Coordinates of C-alpha atoms in Angstrom, one line a residue:
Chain A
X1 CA 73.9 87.3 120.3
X2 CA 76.3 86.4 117.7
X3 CA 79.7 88.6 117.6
X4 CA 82.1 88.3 114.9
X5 CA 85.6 89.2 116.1
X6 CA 88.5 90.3 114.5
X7 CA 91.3 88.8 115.3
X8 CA 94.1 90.9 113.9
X9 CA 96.5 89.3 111.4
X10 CA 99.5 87.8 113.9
X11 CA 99.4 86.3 117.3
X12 CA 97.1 85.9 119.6
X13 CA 97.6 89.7 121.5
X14 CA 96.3 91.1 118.3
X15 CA 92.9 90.6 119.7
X16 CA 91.2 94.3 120.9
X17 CA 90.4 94.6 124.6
X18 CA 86.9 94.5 123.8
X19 CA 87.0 91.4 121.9
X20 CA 88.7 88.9 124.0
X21 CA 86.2 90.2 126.7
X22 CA 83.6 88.8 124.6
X23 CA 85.6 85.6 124.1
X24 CA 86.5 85.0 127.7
X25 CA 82.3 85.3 128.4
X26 CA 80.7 83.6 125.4
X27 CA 79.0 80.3 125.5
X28 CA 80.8 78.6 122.5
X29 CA 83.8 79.9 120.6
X30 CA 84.5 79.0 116.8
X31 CA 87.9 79.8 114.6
X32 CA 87.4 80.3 111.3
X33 CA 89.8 78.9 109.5
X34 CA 90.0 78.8 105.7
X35 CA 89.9 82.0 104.5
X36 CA 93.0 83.4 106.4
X37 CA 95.0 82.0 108.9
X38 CA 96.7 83.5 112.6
X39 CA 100.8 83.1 112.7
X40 CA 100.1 81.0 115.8
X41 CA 98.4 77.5 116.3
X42 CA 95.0 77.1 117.9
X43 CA 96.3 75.5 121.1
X44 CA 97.9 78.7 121.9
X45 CA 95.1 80.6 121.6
X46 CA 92.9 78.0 123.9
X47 CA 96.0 78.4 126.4
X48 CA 96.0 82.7 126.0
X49 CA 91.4 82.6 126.1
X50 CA 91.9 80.0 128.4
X51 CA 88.9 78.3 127.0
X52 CA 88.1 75.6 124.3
X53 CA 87.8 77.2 120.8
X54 CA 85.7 74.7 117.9
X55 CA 87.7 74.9 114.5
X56 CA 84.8 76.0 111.5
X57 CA 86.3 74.6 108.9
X58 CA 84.6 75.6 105.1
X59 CA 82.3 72.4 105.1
X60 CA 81.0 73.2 108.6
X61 CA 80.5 77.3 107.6
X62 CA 78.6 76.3 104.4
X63 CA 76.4 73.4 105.2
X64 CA 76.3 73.7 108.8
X65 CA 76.1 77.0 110.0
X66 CA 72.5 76.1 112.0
X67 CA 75.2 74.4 114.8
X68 CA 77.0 77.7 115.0
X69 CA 74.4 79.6 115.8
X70 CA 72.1 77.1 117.8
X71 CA 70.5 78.7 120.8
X72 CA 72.3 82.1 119.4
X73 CA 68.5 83.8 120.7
X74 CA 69.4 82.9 123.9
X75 CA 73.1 82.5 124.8
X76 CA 76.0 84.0 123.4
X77 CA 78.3 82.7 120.1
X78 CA 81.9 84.0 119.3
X79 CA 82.7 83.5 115.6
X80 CA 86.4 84.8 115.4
X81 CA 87.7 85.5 112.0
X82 CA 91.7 85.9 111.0
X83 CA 91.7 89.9 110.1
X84 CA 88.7 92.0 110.3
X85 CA 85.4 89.9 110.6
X86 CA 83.8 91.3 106.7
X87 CA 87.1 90.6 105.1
X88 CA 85.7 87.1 103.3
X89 CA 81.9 87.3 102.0
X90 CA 80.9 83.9 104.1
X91 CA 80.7 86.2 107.0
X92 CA 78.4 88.5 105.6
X93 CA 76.5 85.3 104.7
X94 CA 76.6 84.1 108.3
X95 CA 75.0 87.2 109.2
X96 CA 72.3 87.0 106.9
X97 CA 71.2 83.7 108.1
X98 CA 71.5 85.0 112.1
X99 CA 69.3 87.8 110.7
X100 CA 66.2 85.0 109.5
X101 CA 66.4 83.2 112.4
X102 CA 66.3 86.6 114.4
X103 CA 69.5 86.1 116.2
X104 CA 71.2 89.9 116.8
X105 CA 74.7 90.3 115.8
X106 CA 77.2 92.5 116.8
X107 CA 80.6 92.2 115.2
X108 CA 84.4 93.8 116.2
X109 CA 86.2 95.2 113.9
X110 CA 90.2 94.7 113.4
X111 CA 93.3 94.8 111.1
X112 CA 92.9 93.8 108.1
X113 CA 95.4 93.2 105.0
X114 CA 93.7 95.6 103.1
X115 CA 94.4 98.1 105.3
X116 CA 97.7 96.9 107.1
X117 CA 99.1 96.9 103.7
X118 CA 100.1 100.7 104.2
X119 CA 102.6 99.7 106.1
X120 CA 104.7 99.5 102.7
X121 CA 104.4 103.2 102.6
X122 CA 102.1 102.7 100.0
X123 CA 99.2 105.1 100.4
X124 CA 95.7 103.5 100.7
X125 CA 93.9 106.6 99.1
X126 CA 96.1 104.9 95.7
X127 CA 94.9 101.5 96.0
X128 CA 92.1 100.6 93.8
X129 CA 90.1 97.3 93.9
X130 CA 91.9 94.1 96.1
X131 CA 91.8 91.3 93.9
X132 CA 93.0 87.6 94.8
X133 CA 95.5 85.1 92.8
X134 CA 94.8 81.3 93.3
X135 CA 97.2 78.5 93.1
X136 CA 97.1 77.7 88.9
X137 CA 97.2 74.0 87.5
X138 CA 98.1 72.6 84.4
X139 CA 94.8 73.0 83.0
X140 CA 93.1 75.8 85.0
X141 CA 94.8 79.4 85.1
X142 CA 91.6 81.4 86.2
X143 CA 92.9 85.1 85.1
X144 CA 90.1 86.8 85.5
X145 CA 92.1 89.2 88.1
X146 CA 94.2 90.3 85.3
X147 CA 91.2 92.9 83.7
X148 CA 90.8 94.4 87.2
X149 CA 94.3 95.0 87.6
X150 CA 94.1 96.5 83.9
X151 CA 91.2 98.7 85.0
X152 CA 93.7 99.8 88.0
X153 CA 96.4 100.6 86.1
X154 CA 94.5 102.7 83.4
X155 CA 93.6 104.9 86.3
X156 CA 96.9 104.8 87.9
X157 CA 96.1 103.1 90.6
X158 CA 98.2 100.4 92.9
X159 CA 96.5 96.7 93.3
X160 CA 96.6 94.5 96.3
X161 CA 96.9 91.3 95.3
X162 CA 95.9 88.6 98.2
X163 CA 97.3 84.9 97.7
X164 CA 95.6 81.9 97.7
X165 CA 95.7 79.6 100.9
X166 CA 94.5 75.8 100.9
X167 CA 93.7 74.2 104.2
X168 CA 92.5 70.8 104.8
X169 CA 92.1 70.3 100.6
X170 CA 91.7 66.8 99.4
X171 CA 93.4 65.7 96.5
X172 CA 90.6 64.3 93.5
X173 CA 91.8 61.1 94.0
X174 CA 90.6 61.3 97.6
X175 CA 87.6 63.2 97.1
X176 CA 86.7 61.1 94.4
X177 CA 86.6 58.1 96.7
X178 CA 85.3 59.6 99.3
X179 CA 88.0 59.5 101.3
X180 CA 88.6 62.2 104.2
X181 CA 92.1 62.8 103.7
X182 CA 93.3 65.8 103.9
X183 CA 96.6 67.2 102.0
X184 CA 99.0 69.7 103.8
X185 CA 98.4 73.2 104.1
X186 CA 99.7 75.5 101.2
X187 CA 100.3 79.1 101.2
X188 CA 101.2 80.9 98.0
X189 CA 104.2 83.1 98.0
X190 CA 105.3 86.5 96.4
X191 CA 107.6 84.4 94.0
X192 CA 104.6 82.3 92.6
X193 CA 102.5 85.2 92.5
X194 CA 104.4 86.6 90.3
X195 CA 105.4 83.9 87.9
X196 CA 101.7 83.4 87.6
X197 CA 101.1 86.8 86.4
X198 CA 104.2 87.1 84.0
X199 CA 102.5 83.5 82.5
X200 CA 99.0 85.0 82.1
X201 CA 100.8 88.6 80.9
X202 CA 102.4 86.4 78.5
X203 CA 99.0 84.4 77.4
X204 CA 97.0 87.4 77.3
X205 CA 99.0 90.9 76.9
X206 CA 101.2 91.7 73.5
X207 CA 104.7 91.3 75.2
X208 CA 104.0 93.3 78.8
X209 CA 103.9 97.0 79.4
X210 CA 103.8 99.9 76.8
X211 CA 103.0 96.9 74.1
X212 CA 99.3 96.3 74.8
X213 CA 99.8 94.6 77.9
X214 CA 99.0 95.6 80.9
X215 CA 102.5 94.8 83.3
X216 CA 105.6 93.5 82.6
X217 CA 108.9 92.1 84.0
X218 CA 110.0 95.6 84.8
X219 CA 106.9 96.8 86.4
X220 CA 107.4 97.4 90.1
X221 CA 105.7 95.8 92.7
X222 CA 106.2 95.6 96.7
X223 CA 106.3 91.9 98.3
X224 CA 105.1 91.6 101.7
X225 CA 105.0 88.7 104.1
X226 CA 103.6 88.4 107.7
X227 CA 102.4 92.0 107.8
X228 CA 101.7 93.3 111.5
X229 CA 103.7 90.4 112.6
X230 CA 107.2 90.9 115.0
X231 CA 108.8 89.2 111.9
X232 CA 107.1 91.6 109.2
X233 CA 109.2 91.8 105.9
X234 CA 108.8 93.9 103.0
X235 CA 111.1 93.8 99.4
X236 CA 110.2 95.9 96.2
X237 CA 111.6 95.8 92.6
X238 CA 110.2 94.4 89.3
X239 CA 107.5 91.6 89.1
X240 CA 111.0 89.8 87.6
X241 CA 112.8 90.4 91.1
X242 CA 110.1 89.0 92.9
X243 CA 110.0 86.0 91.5
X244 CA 113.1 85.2 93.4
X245 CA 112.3 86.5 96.8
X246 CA 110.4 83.9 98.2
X247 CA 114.0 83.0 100.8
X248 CA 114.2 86.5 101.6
X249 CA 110.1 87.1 103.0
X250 CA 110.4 84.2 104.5
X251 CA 107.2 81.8 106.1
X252 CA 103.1 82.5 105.3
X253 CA 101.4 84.5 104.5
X254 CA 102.5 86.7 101.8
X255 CA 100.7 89.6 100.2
X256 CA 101.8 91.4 96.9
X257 CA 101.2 94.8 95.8
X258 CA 101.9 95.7 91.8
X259 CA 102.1 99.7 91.7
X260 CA 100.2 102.3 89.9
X261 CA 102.1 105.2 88.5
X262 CA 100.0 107.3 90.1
X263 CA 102.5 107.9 93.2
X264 CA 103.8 110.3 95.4
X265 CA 107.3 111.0 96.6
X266 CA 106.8 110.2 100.1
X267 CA 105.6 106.7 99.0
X268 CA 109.3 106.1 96.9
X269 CA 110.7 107.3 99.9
X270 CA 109.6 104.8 101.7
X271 CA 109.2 102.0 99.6
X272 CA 112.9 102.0 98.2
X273 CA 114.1 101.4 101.1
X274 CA 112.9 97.7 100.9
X275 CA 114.6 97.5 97.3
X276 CA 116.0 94.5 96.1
X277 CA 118.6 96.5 93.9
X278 CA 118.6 100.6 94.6
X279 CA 119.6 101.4 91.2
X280 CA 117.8 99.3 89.1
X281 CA 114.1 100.7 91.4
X282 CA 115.8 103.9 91.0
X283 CA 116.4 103.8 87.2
X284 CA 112.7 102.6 86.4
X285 CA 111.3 104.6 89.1
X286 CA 112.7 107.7 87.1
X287 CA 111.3 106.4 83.8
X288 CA 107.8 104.3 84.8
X289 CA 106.5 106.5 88.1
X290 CA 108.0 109.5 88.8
X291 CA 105.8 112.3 88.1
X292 CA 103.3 110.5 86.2
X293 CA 99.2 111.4 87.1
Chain B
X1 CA 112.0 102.0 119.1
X2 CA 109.1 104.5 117.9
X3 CA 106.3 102.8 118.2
X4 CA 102.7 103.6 115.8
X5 CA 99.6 101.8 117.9
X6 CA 96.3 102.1 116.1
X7 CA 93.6 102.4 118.6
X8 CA 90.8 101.2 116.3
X9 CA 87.8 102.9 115.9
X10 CA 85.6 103.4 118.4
X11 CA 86.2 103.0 122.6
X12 CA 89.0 102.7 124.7
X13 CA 88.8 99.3 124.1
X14 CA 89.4 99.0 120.8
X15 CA 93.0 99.1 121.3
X16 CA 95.0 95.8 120.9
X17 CA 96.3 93.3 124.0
X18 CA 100.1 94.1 122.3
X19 CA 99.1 98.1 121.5
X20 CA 98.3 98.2 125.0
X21 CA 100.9 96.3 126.7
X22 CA 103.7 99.5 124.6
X23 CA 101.3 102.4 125.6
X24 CA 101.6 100.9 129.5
X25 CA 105.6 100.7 129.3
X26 CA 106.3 103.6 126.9
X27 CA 108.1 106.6 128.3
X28 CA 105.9 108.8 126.9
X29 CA 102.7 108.5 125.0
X30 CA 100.8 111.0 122.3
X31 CA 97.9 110.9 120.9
X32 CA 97.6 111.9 117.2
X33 CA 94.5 114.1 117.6
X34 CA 93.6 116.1 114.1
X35 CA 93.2 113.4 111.2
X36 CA 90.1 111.3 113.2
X37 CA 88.9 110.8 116.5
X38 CA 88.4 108.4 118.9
X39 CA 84.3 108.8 120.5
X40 CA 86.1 108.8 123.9
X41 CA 88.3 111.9 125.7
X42 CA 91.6 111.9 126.4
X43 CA 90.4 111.5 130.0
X44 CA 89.1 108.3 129.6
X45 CA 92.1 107.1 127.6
X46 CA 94.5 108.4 130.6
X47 CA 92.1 106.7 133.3
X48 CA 92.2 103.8 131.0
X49 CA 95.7 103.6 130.3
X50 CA 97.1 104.5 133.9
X51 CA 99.0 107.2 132.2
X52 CA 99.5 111.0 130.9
X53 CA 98.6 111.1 127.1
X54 CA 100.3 113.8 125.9
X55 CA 98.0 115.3 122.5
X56 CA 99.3 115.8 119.3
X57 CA 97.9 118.0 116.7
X58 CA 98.6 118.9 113.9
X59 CA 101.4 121.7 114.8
X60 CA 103.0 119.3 116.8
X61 CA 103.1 116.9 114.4
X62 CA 104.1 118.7 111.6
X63 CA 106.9 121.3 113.0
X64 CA 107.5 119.9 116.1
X65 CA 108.1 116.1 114.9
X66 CA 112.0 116.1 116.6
X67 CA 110.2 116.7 120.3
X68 CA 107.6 113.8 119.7
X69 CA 111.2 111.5 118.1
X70 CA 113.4 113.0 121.4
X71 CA 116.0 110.3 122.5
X72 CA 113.6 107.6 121.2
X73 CA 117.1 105.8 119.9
X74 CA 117.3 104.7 123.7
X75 CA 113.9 105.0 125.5
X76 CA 110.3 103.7 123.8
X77 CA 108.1 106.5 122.3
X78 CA 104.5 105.4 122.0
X79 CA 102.3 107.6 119.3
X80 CA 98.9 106.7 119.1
X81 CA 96.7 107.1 116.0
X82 CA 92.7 106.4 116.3
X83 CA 92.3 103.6 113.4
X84 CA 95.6 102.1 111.4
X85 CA 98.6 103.6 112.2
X86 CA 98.6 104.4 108.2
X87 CA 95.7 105.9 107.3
X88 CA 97.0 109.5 107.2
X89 CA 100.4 110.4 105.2
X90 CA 101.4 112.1 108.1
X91 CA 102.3 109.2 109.8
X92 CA 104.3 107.8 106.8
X93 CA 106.5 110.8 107.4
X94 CA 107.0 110.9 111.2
X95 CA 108.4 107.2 110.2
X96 CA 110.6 108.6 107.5
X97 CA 111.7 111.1 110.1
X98 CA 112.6 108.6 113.0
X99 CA 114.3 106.0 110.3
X100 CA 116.8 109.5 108.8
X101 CA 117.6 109.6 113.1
X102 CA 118.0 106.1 113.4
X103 CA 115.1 105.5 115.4
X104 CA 113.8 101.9 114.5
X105 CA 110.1 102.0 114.3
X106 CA 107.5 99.5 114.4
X107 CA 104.0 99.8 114.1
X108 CA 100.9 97.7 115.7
X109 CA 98.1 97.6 113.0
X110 CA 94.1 98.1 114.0
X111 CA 90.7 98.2 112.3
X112 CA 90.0 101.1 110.2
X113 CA 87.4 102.6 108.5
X114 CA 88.8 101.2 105.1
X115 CA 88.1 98.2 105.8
X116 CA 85.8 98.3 108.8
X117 CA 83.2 100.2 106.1
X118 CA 82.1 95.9 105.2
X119 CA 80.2 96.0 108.4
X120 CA 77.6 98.0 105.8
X121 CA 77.8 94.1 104.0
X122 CA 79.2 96.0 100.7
X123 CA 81.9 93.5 99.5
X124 CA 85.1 95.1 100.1
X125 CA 86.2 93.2 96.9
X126 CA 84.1 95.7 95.3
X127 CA 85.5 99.0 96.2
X128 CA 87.9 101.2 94.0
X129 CA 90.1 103.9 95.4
X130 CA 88.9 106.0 98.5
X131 CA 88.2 110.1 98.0
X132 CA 88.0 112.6 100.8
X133 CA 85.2 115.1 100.9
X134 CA 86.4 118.6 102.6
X135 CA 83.6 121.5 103.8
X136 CA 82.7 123.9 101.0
X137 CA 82.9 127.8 101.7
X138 CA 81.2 130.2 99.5
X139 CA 84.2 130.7 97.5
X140 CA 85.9 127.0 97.6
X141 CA 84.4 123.7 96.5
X142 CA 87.5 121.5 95.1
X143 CA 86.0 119.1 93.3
X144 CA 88.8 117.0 92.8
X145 CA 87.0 114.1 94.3
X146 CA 84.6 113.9 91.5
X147 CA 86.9 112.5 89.2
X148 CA 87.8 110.4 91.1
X149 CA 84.7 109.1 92.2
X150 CA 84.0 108.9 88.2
X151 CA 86.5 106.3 87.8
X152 CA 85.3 104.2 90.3
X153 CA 81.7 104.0 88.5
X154 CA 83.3 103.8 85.0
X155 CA 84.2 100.1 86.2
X156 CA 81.5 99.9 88.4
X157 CA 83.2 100.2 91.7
X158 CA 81.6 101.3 95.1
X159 CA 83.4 104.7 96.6
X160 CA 84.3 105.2 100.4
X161 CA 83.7 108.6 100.9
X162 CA 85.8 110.0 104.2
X163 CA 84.5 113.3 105.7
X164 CA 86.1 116.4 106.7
X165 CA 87.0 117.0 110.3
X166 CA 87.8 120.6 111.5
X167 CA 89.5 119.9 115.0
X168 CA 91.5 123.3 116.5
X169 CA 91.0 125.2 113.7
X170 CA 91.1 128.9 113.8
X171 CA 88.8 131.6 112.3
X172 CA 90.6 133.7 109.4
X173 CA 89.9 136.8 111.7
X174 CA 92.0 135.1 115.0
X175 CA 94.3 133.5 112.4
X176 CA 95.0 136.7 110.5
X177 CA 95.6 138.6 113.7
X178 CA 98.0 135.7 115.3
X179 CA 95.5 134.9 118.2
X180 CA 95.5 131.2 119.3
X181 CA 91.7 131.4 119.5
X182 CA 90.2 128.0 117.6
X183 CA 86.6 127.2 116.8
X184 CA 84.8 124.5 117.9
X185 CA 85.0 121.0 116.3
X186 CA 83.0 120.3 113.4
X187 CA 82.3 117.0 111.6
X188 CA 80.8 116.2 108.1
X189 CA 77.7 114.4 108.4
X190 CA 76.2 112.4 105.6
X191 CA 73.7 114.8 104.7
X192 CA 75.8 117.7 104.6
X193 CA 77.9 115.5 101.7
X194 CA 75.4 114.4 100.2
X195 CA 74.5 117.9 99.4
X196 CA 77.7 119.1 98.4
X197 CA 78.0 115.6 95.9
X198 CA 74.6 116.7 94.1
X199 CA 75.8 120.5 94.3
X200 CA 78.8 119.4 91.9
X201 CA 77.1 117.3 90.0
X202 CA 75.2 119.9 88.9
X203 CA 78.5 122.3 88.6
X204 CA 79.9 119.8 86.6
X205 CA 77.9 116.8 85.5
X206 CA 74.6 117.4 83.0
X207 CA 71.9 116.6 85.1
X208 CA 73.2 113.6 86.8
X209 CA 73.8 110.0 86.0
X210 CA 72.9 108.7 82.3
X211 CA 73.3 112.1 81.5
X212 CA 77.0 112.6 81.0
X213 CA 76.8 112.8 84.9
X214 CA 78.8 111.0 87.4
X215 CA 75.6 110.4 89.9
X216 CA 72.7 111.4 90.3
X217 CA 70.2 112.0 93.1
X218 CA 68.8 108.4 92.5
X219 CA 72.0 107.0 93.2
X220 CA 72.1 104.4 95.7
X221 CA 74.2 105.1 98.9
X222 CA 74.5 104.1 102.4
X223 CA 75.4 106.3 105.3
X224 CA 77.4 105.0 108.1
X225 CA 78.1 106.7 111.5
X226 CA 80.3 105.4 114.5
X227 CA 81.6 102.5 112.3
X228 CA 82.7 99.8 115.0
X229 CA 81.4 101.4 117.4
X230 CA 78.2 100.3 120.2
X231 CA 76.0 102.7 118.7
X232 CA 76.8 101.6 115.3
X233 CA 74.1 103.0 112.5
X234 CA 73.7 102.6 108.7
X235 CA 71.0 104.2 106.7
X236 CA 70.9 103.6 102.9
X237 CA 68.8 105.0 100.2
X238 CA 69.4 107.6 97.2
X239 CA 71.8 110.3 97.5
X240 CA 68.3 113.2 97.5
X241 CA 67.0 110.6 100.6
X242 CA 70.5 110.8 102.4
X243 CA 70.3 114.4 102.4
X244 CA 67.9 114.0 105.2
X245 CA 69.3 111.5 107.0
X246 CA 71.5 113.3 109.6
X247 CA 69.2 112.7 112.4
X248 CA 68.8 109.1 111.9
X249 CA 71.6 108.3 112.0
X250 CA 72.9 110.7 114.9
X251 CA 76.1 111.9 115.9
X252 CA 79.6 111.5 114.9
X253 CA 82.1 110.4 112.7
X254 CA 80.1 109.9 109.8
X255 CA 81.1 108.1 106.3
X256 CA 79.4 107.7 102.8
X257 CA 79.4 104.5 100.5
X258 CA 78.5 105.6 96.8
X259 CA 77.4 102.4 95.6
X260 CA 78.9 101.2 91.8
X261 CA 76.8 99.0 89.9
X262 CA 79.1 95.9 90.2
X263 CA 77.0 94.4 92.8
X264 CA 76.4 91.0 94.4
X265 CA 73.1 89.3 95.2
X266 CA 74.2 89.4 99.2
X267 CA 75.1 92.9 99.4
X268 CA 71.9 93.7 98.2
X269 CA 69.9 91.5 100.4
X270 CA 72.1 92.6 103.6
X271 CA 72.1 96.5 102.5
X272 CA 68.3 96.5 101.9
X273 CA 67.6 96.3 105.9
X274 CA 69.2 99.7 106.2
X275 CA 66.9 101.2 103.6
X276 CA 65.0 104.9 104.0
X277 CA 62.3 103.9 102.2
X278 CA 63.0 99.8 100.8
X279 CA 60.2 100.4 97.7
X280 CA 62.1 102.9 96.4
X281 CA 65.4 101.0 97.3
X282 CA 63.4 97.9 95.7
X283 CA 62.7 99.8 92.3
X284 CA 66.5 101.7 91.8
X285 CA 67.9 98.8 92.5
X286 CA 65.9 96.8 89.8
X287 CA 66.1 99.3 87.5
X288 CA 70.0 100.1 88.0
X289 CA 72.1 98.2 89.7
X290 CA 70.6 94.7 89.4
X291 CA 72.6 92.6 86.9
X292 CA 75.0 95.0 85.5
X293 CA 78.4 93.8 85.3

């Protein structure tokens, strides 16, 4: 059997009952670990399962997912996964394979960002599609999240926007001589997040907001870091706020929600409590959200 | 300290190593009983837990919020909710309830149905915002989910469709006459929203999809029941198939995917195992969803 289990989004007691069960009895344990990471580092979790657990990095997921699931017919194979195990498509691809080489699966389920995220007060039935902001270069500013956060907004709805994380890149020089070097991890943060959208706004939009655009400096939006975690932080104001909040969230990972108008009065309850500046949330609050359908 | 611990989905054993560690050392512990259910009773949950779990419904809940909150500035309450802590708005306002006492709060996230629905391998990447479906009477069918479920498919989005749950409800006779008499439980299947869904399209729409309708009965769906948990099942096929699908896929808590036509290669290749009848899966597909962007 192969189980996929959700790890939660903190530490290592996010696990469910059920899962580290499986853990503790499983033949081999892998830790997926590129499309989301835990707040704590492997060792700990080898000390807490009190087992070895394999890293599956990208490379070895992709090209070598036969390994994971040798002998799966026969013995059992934990694959945990940061989160909720169908959070990241490669899963459901791992599956698929299992499936032609007639392995069963089972997997168990966990938090997930996309559901944690309510903890902002935000109401999930207002969320439309999650969409995902990588790390732009000089030359390549992929802004192809920007027309589903259009199609959101035209319906009212909030967007969850998930930030890019690179583990154990290479930089081209190093891929491009082969080398297995590996750069440090990085995590984008709320303030990037949003400079990178006011850039492509800028690119793409007429001037932001009420102009053609589709946000704009003044549009309000909830920055989250290390949700679920003991160290949880939330701040809200405008996308132009945010950009300077990285010192007050604090450490990986961060999460960023930009709000729909379509709201509800328990939800500015809630969330201006986290406001950078009452008045100014307050003042476009009253004139952007309030009573708007 | 208030504390919110999601108990997941399924078992007794869904609940978190740090979710069970506060409902162990609480000083008391409820159990949010009216917005979902766990597939477990309270008895197992108190066997399980070594504790009296005191149940919380909706009365309790809503009027009674100060006896649940009760000195929880000095001792630890625990309030248990079957999924994420915020699924339900309910729970936002208990929160806002303890914070205007100044009772700190913190809440322990776990899977739900949001996001545990990508065990059906529909991406969740792919979903737009979620819509409740309540049981029609003779006389009321609100139909606001329609719309709803319209703007999804406008931009190609898959809908989570949550069903009604009638838990301690009372008849209008007992209720209009003050007796504390309540009818048994009663939980939307599939079918029974399946039906409903085509009944309104035909209230509203003009003869279904490509029509001027939102759906149609060709549309592609998947039915989902006891999501996370060990009896797990999925069916999919059109929305006319699903409305005779109750007895496949047994009892509850049921859920309903309406598939959008922004689809991926892999979901169809994972969601194709589940199908009724996979020729006429095979041929909608083709014909509809295949390709469209």
């Amino acid at each position: 059997m192969l189980y996929l289990v959700g790890l939660g989004l903190s530490d290592e007691t996010d696990i469910t009952i059920k899962g580290l069960d499986i853990v503790k009895r499983a033949s081999r344990v892998y830790l997926e670990a590129y499309t989301s990471i835990l707040l704590v580092d492997k060792e700990i979790l080898e000390k807490y399962y009190g087992r070895e657990v394999i890293i599956a990095d990208r490379e070895m997921v992709e090209s070598a997912s036969d390994d994971i699931l040798h002998d799966a017919q026969n013995i059992d194979v934990a694959f945990l996964v940061v989160g909720d195990p169908f959070g990241a498509t490669t899963h459901t691809d791992l599956i698929l394979r299992a499936r032609s080489l007639s392995i069963p699966t089972t997997s168990i389920p966990n938090a997930s960002i996309l559901s944690a995220i309510g903890a902002t007060g935000l109401q999930l039935y207002n969320f439309g599609q999650t969409v995902s902001m990588v790390f732009f270069t000089e030359t390549w500013k992929p802004a192809s999240f920007y027309d589903r956060v259009r199609e959101n907004r035209n319906i009212g709805l909030h967007t969850l926007i998930l930030l890019d994380i690179k583990v154990k890149e290479q930089s081209l020089e190093n891929m491009s001589r082969g080398r297995k070097v590996y750069e440090p991890p990085r995590y984008m943060t709320v303030g990037q997040c949003c400079v990178q959208m006011l850039e492509v706004e800028g690119m793409k939009g007429e001037g932001g907001e009420g102009l053609g655009g589709v946000y704009g400096e003044e549009s309000l939006a909830v920055g989250a870091a290390r949700v679920g975690g003991r160290t949880e932080k939330f701040v809200s104001g405008t996308l132009k706020q945010l950009c300077e909040s990285d010192e007050v969230l604090g450490g990986p990972l961060h999460s960023l929600v930009l709000l729909g108008r379509r709201t509800h009065e328990l939800e500015h309850d809630y969330v201006r409590e986290f406001a950078v500046d009452t008045e100014v949330w307050d003042r476009i609050w009253k004139r952007d959200y309030e009573g708007q359908t």
